[in-house]
GROMACS .gro file of C-alpha atoms in nm:
model
  334
    1MET     CA    1   0.000   0.000   0.000
    2THR     CA    2   0.282   0.238   0.093
    3THR     CA    3   0.645   0.244   0.201
    4VAL     CA    4   0.511   0.312   0.553
    5PRO     CA    5   0.306   0.010   0.664
    6LEU     CA    6  -0.042   0.089   0.791
    7SER     CA    7  -0.224  -0.126   1.045
    8VAL     CA    8  -0.551  -0.117   1.239
    9LEU     CA    9  -0.640  -0.114   1.609
   10ASP     CA   10  -1.002  -0.196   1.694
   11LEU     CA   11  -1.190  -0.201   2.026
   12ALA     CA   12  -1.510  -0.367   1.900
   13PRO     CA   13  -1.716  -0.059   1.993
   14VAL     CA   14  -2.072  -0.123   2.108
   15GLU     CA   15  -2.294   0.153   1.976
   16GLU     CA   16  -2.601   0.287   2.151
   17GLY     CA   17  -2.887   0.057   2.057
   18ALA     CA   18  -2.656  -0.227   1.945
   19THR     CA   19  -2.570  -0.561   2.105
   20ASN     CA   20  -2.239  -0.732   2.174
   21VAL     CA   21  -2.329  -0.980   1.899
   22GLU     CA   22  -2.357  -0.695   1.649
   23ALA     CA   23  -2.040  -0.523   1.772
   24LEU     CA   24  -1.827  -0.836   1.731
   25ALA     CA   25  -1.979  -0.910   1.390
   26ARG     CA   26  -1.883  -0.559   1.277
   27THR     CA   27  -1.527  -0.602   1.403
   28THR     CA   28  -1.507  -0.924   1.200
   29GLN     CA   29  -1.641  -0.742   0.894
   30LEU     CA   30  -1.383  -0.468   0.941
   31ALA     CA   31  -1.094  -0.716   0.974
   32GLN     CA   32  -1.197  -0.885   0.651
   33ARG     CA   33  -1.224  -0.555   0.464
   34VAL     CA   34  -0.893  -0.407   0.578
   35GLU     CA   35  -0.724  -0.735   0.485
   36GLU     CA   36  -0.859  -0.685   0.132
   37LEU     CA   37  -0.732  -0.326   0.135
   38GLY     CA   38  -0.377  -0.430   0.219
   39TYR     CA   39  -0.338  -0.323   0.581
   40ARG     CA   40  -0.057  -0.511   0.757
   41ARG     CA   41  -0.207  -0.595   1.099
   42PHE     CA   42  -0.536  -0.596   1.282
   43TRP     CA   43  -0.508  -0.571   1.660
   44VAL     CA   44  -0.777  -0.573   1.927
   45ALA     CA   45  -0.745  -0.410   2.269
   46GLU     CA   46  -0.822  -0.555   2.611
   47HIS     CA   47  -1.059  -0.344   2.822
   48HIS     CA   48  -1.289  -0.450   3.104
   49ASN     CA   49  -1.599  -0.318   3.278
   50MET     CA   50  -1.673  -0.083   2.988
   51PRO     CA   51  -2.022  -0.115   2.835
   52GLY     CA   52  -1.907   0.040   2.507
   53ILE     CA   53  -1.617  -0.199   2.434
   54ALA     CA   54  -1.663  -0.569   2.350
   55SER     CA   55  -1.297  -0.670   2.309
   56SER     CA   56  -1.244  -0.786   2.667
   57SER     CA   57  -1.104  -1.126   2.562
   58PRO     CA   58  -0.841  -1.068   2.290
   59ALA     CA   59  -0.726  -1.430   2.260
   60VAL     CA   60  -1.081  -1.557   2.204
   61LEU     CA   61  -1.161  -1.280   1.957
   62LEU     CA   62  -0.833  -1.330   1.770
   63ALA     CA   63  -0.906  -1.700   1.722
   64HIS     CA   64  -1.234  -1.606   1.556
   65LEU     CA   65  -1.076  -1.332   1.343
   66ALA     CA   66  -0.795  -1.563   1.231
   67ALA     CA   67  -1.052  -1.817   1.113
   68ALA     CA   68  -1.239  -1.543   0.926
   69THR     CA   69  -0.929  -1.403   0.747
   70SER     CA   70  -0.630  -1.557   0.572
   71THR     CA   71  -0.330  -1.324   0.535
   72ILE     CA   72  -0.345  -1.022   0.765
   73ARG     CA   73  -0.142  -1.039   1.088
   74LEU     CA   74  -0.360  -1.044   1.398
   75GLY     CA   75  -0.269  -0.943   1.749
   76SER     CA   76  -0.342  -0.786   2.082
   77GLY     CA   77  -0.309  -0.415   2.135
   78GLY     CA   78  -0.274  -0.533   2.394
   79VAL     CA   79  -0.303  -0.806   2.648
   80MET     CA   80  -0.271  -0.627   2.981
   81LEU     CA   81  -0.028  -0.850   3.166
   82PRO     CA   82  -0.119  -0.744   3.524
   83ASN     CA   83  -0.461  -0.903   3.467
   84HIS     CA   84  -0.327  -1.250   3.386
   85ALA     CA   85  -0.090  -1.520   3.500
   86PRO     CA   86   0.196  -1.530   3.243
   87LEU     CA   87   0.145  -1.904   3.191
   88VAL     CA   88  -0.214  -1.849   3.080
   89VAL     CA   89  -0.108  -1.586   2.826
   90ALA     CA   90   0.169  -1.813   2.696
   91GLU     CA   91  -0.074  -2.104   2.650
   92GLN     CA   92  -0.339  -1.888   2.483
   93PHE     CA   93  -0.104  -1.724   2.234
   94GLY     CA   94   0.097  -2.041   2.186
   95THR     CA   95  -0.229  -2.204   2.081
   96LEU     CA   96  -0.301  -1.920   1.839
   97VAL     CA   97   0.046  -1.955   1.686
   98ALA     CA   98   0.005  -2.333   1.652
   99LEU     CA   99  -0.328  -2.281   1.476
  100HIS     CA  100  -0.219  -1.985   1.262
  101PRO     CA  101   0.162  -1.988   1.221
  102ASP     CA  102   0.340  -1.661   1.130
  103ARG     CA  103   0.026  -1.450   1.172
  104ILE     CA  104   0.005  -1.374   1.546
  105ASP     CA  105   0.136  -1.072   1.736
  106LEU     CA  106   0.133  -1.049   2.116
  107GLY     CA  107   0.126  -0.685   2.224
  108ILE     CA  108   0.179  -0.657   2.600
  109GLY     CA  109   0.074  -0.365   2.818
  110ARG     CA  110   0.150  -0.298   3.184
  111ALA     CA  111  -0.169  -0.108   3.275
  112PRO     CA  112  -0.476  -0.311   3.375
  113GLY     CA  113  -0.699  -0.150   3.111
  114THR     CA  114  -0.969  -0.098   3.374
  115ASP     CA  115  -1.024   0.021   3.730
  116GLN     CA  116  -0.839  -0.138   4.023
  117VAL     CA  117  -1.149  -0.314   4.160
  118THR     CA  118  -1.202  -0.489   3.826
  119ALA     CA  119  -0.830  -0.566   3.796
  120LEU     CA  120  -0.842  -0.737   4.134
  121ALA     CA  121  -1.149  -0.935   4.026
  122LEU     CA  122  -0.956  -1.055   3.720
  123ARG     CA  123  -0.633  -1.148   3.897
  124ARG     CA  124  -0.795  -1.249   4.232
  125SER     CA  125  -0.480  -1.130   4.412
  126VAL     CA  126  -0.270  -0.816   4.438
  127ASP     CA  127   0.032  -1.024   4.334
  128GLY     CA  128   0.156  -0.905   3.995
  129LEU     CA  129  -0.058  -0.589   3.991
  130SER     CA  130   0.222  -0.349   4.085
  131VAL     CA  131   0.413  -0.159   3.817
  132ASP     CA  132   0.732  -0.285   3.983
  133ASP     CA  133   0.626  -0.645   3.911
  134PHE     CA  134   0.592  -0.593   3.535
  135PRO     CA  135   0.951  -0.664   3.419
  136GLN     CA  136   0.960  -0.988   3.618
  137GLU     CA  137   0.616  -1.095   3.491
  138LEU     CA  138   0.719  -1.016   3.134
  139GLY     CA  139   1.040  -1.216   3.175
  140ARG     CA  140   0.841  -1.510   3.304
  141LEU     CA  141   0.606  -1.489   3.005
  142LEU     CA  142   0.893  -1.482   2.756
  143SER     CA  143   1.056  -1.779   2.929
  144TYR     CA  144   0.748  -1.995   2.865
  145PHE     CA  145   0.797  -1.951   2.488
  146ALA     CA  146   1.172  -2.025   2.495
  147THR     CA  147   1.319  -2.355   2.384
  148GLY     CA  148   1.634  -2.424   2.586
  149THR     CA  149   1.827  -2.730   2.686
  150GLY     CA  150   1.691  -2.734   3.041
  151THR     CA  151   1.382  -2.919   3.160
  152PRO     CA  152   1.161  -2.671   3.347
  153ARG     CA  153   0.902  -2.807   3.585
  154VAL     CA  154   0.626  -2.598   3.424
  155VAL     CA  155   0.598  -2.599   3.045
  156ALA     CA  156   0.347  -2.405   2.836
  157VAL     CA  157   0.181  -2.646   2.592
  158PRO     CA  158   0.112  -2.503   2.340
  159GLY     CA  159   0.355  -2.220   2.402
  160ARG     CA  160   0.707  -2.356   2.423
  161GLY     CA  161   0.846  -2.319   2.072
  162ASP     CA  162   0.526  -2.147   1.955
  163GLN     CA  163   0.623  -1.785   2.016
  164PRO     CA  164   0.423  -1.503   1.860
  165ALA     CA  165   0.586  -1.176   1.761
  166VAL     CA  166   0.607  -1.000   2.100
  167TRP     CA  167   0.563  -0.623   2.124
  168LEU     CA  168   0.567  -0.389   2.419
  169LEU     CA  169   0.299  -0.120   2.431
  170GLY     CA  170   0.325   0.206   2.619
  171SER     CA  171   0.197   0.557   2.679
  172SER     CA  172   0.495   0.683   2.882
  173ASP     CA  173   0.867   0.625   2.923
  174PHE     CA  174   0.861   0.307   3.137
  175SER     CA  175   0.771   0.056   2.866
  176ALA     CA  176   0.969   0.252   2.606
  177GLN     CA  177   1.290   0.204   2.801
  178LEU     CA  178   1.212  -0.159   2.884
  179ALA     CA  179   1.133  -0.239   2.519
  180GLY     CA  180   1.464  -0.085   2.418
  181ARG     CA  181   1.667  -0.278   2.675
  182LEU     CA  182   1.501  -0.607   2.571
  183GLY     CA  183   1.534  -0.537   2.198
  184LEU     CA  184   1.160  -0.569   2.137
  185PRO     CA  185   0.943  -0.373   1.892
  186PHE     CA  186   0.756  -0.089   2.061
  187SER     CA  187   0.408   0.050   1.994
  188PHE     CA  188   0.328   0.391   2.141
  189ALA     CA  189  -0.030   0.496   2.227
  190HIS     CA  190  -0.023   0.840   2.064
  191HIS     CA  191  -0.402   0.821   2.028
  192PHE     CA  192  -0.450   0.889   2.399
  193SER     CA  193  -0.110   1.015   2.514
  194ALA     CA  194   0.005   1.250   2.238
  195GLY     CA  195   0.204   1.471   2.473
  196ASN     CA  196   0.447   1.190   2.560
  197THR     CA  197   0.511   1.055   2.210
  198ASP     CA  198   0.837   1.225   2.115
  199TYR     CA  199   1.013   1.167   2.446
  200ALA     CA  200   0.907   0.802   2.472
  201LEU     CA  201   1.022   0.718   2.118
  202ALA     CA  202   1.354   0.895   2.171
  203LEU     CA  203   1.407   0.703   2.493
  204TYR     CA  204   1.320   0.374   2.320
  205ARG     CA  205   1.577   0.434   2.047
  206GLN     CA  206   1.844   0.550   2.293
  207SER     CA  207   1.786   0.244   2.514
  208PHE     CA  208   1.773  -0.010   2.231
  209GLU     CA  209   2.003  -0.312   2.243
  210PRO     CA  210   2.005  -0.569   1.960
  211SER     CA  211   1.831  -0.894   2.047
  212PRO     CA  212   1.728  -1.226   1.892
  213TRP     CA  213   1.414  -1.044   1.776
  214LEU     CA  214   1.550  -0.720   1.633
  215ASP     CA  215   1.881  -0.579   1.513
  216GLU     CA  216   1.749  -0.223   1.509
  217PRO     CA  217   1.466  -0.043   1.690
  218TYR     CA  218   1.120  -0.071   1.535
  219ALA     CA  219   0.858   0.178   1.650
  220MET     CA  220   0.491   0.185   1.566
  221VAL     CA  221   0.268   0.480   1.656
  222ALA     CA  222  -0.105   0.428   1.719
  223VAL     CA  223  -0.307   0.730   1.607
  224SER     CA  224  -0.678   0.809   1.588
  225ALA     CA  225  -0.777   0.852   1.224
  226ILE     CA  226  -1.118   0.945   1.085
  227CYS     CA  227  -1.125   1.013   0.713
  228ALA     CA  228  -1.438   1.130   0.528
  229PRO     CA  229  -1.504   1.310   0.200
  230THR     CA  230  -1.495   1.648   0.380
  231ASP     CA  231  -1.341   1.792   0.695
  232GLU     CA  232  -1.688   1.883   0.820
  233GLU     CA  233  -1.820   1.528   0.795
  234ALA     CA  234  -1.512   1.389   0.968
  235GLU     CA  235  -1.566   1.636   1.255
  236TYR     CA  236  -1.927   1.521   1.283
  237LEU     CA  237  -1.825   1.153   1.286
  238ALA     CA  238  -1.567   1.223   1.559
  239GLY     CA  239  -1.832   1.357   1.797
  240PRO     CA  240  -1.939   1.024   1.955
  241VAL     CA  241  -1.592   0.906   2.057
  242GLY     CA  242  -1.513   1.245   2.208
  243LEU     CA  243  -1.829   1.237   2.417
  244ALA     CA  244  -1.775   0.871   2.514
  245PHE     CA  245  -1.423   0.947   2.635
  246LEU     CA  246  -1.544   1.247   2.833
  247GLN     CA  247  -1.811   1.036   3.002
  248LEU     CA  248  -1.553   0.767   3.080
  249ARG     CA  249  -1.328   1.024   3.248
  250GLN     CA  250  -1.627   1.146   3.447
  251GLY     CA  251  -1.691   0.793   3.578
  252LYS     CA  252  -1.997   0.740   3.358
  253PRO     CA  253  -1.891   0.487   3.093
  254GLY     CA  254  -2.156   0.388   2.843
  255ARG     CA  255  -2.211   0.277   2.487
  256MET     CA  256  -2.101   0.493   2.197
  257PRO     CA  257  -2.362   0.766   2.144
  258LYS     CA  258  -2.511   0.849   1.807
  259PRO     CA  259  -2.347   1.135   1.613
  260GLN     CA  260  -2.655   1.357   1.643
  261ALA     CA  261  -2.664   1.308   2.021
  262ALA     CA  262  -2.298   1.406   2.043
  263ALA     CA  263  -2.354   1.712   1.822
  264GLU     CA  264  -2.641   1.828   2.043
  265PHE     CA  265  -2.475   1.754   2.379
  266PRO     CA  266  -2.466   2.062   2.609
  267TYR     CA  267  -2.090   2.071   2.675
  268THR     CA  268  -1.960   2.312   2.933
  269PRO     CA  269  -1.663   2.521   2.812
  270ALA     CA  270  -1.426   2.301   3.016
  271GLU     CA  271  -1.578   1.980   2.873
  272ARG     CA  272  -1.551   2.108   2.516
  273GLU     CA  273  -1.189   2.204   2.575
  274PHE     CA  274  -1.120   1.854   2.709
  275VAL     CA  275  -1.262   1.696   2.392
  276LEU     CA  276  -1.066   1.932   2.166
  277GLN     CA  277  -0.741   1.868   2.351
  278ARG     CA  278  -0.786   1.494   2.309
  279ARG     CA  279  -0.802   1.543   1.931
  280ALA     CA  280  -0.466   1.720   1.926
  281GLY     CA  281  -0.213   1.538   1.713
  282GLN     CA  282  -0.467   1.299   1.564
  283ALA     CA  283  -0.572   1.259   1.199
  284LEU     CA  284  -0.919   1.393   1.127
  285GLY     CA  285  -1.062   1.526   0.801
  286SER     CA  286  -1.075   1.481   0.426
  287PRO     CA  287  -0.813   1.267   0.248
  288ALA     CA  288  -0.598   1.575   0.184
  289THR     CA  289  -0.619   1.683   0.548
  290VAL     CA  290  -0.546   1.333   0.682
  291THR     CA  291  -0.251   1.299   0.443
  292ALA     CA  292  -0.097   1.620   0.577
  293GLN     CA  293  -0.161   1.523   0.939
  294LEU     CA  294  -0.015   1.173   0.908
  295ASN     CA  295   0.289   1.298   0.717
  296ALA     CA  296   0.353   1.557   0.987
  297LEU     CA  297   0.334   1.280   1.248
  298LEU     CA  298   0.571   1.059   1.050
  299GLU     CA  299   0.821   1.340   0.999
  300ARG     CA  300   0.817   1.422   1.369
  301THR     CA  301   0.833   1.067   1.506
  302GLN     CA  302   1.018   0.879   1.229
  303ALA     CA  303   0.779   0.590   1.303
  304ASN     CA  304   0.841   0.267   1.114
  305GLU     CA  305   0.468   0.191   1.104
  306LEU     CA  306   0.136   0.360   1.183
  307MET     CA  307  -0.156   0.186   1.352
  308LEU     CA  308  -0.488   0.359   1.289
  309THR     CA  309  -0.782   0.341   1.526
  310THR     CA  310  -1.115   0.466   1.391
  311MET     CA  311  -1.388   0.491   1.652
  312VAL     CA  312  -1.703   0.608   1.476
  313TYR     CA  313  -2.064   0.509   1.536
  314ASP     CA  314  -2.154   0.363   1.196
  315ILE     CA  315  -1.971   0.059   1.058
  316ASP     CA  316  -2.011   0.181   0.700
  317ALA     CA  317  -1.839   0.508   0.791
  318ARG     CA  318  -1.565   0.311   0.968
  319VAL     CA  319  -1.503   0.095   0.663
  320ARG     CA  320  -1.518   0.399   0.432
  321SER     CA  321  -1.252   0.577   0.640
  322PHE     CA  322  -1.006   0.290   0.593
  323GLN     CA  323  -1.102   0.268   0.225
  324LEU     CA  324  -1.031   0.639   0.170
  325ILE     CA  325  -0.698   0.614   0.348
  326ALA     CA  326  -0.599   0.308   0.142
  327ASP     CA  327  -0.709   0.467  -0.187
  328GLU     CA  328  -0.619   0.834  -0.143
  329VAL     CA  329  -0.374   0.870   0.147
  330ALA     CA  330  -0.144   0.568   0.175
  331ALA     CA  331   0.059   0.625  -0.143
  332LYS     CA  332   0.133   0.985  -0.037
  333LEU     CA  333   0.282   0.896   0.303
  334GLY     CA  334   0.648   0.887   0.391
   0.00000   0.00000   0.00000
């Protein structure tokens, strides 16, 4: 599609008036379409206790998506390691690799992707929930995939010898530095932490040490992207995700509102400023506008790959956004 690979991050959004069945069917439809369009990867994110997001079980969803597609790489963006025993993650993704060789990515995050009460309900213990535990938990996970000469007492089956492509995800400097030291590819969450992007990527590259996985640093930047025929329509389509994020921050998570409801919402000046600030650094507009915005991001970050997340209410508008970017933007990037 372009010299700069483009990929997709999806959260299986549940729209107001829709069901989980419909949300997951639409995510499947989107994965199939972006595969046809030539996108490199399709990742799903782990979130819990959020009525508007149906991707709470990435491994289960990825098994379904892998069966419904044939060539696109599939992965987690990410599995939030504090929520799980490393052995369970190794077995789940080892199974995916055994079923679909050379197509599975395991993106690992260190945040729980939910509130602390829900995180405790998932893990059933405070063990492993601390930020300080993450490097050790990650090391344990990687060890389950390794094939050495020793005979460990606990073996991941599938898992040992069935290693997916492991990525570290981050929105600050902690995971950036750890990814560099381990020689792993790094994906930065620019879509919700735009202010930290430049520093984190610089730290990743400065910290990088060659590894069995990479000789040189490889950085992917996740960015919100909504492309429509006009800037005005893209702004209208962006309304629901802005309102949904505001309500989440206010402790009132819900399903994605309709665009008209978002357009008519009585924002206070502070609330409107919050929504506008969240859009900073993202790609939103017509193909020409999105091209300029993504090229500016690439020039600034020197990213090896971009991962686009498109949270709009209507599945047809979601698919059209990726179609427009594939047809009218991709060849002009880089």
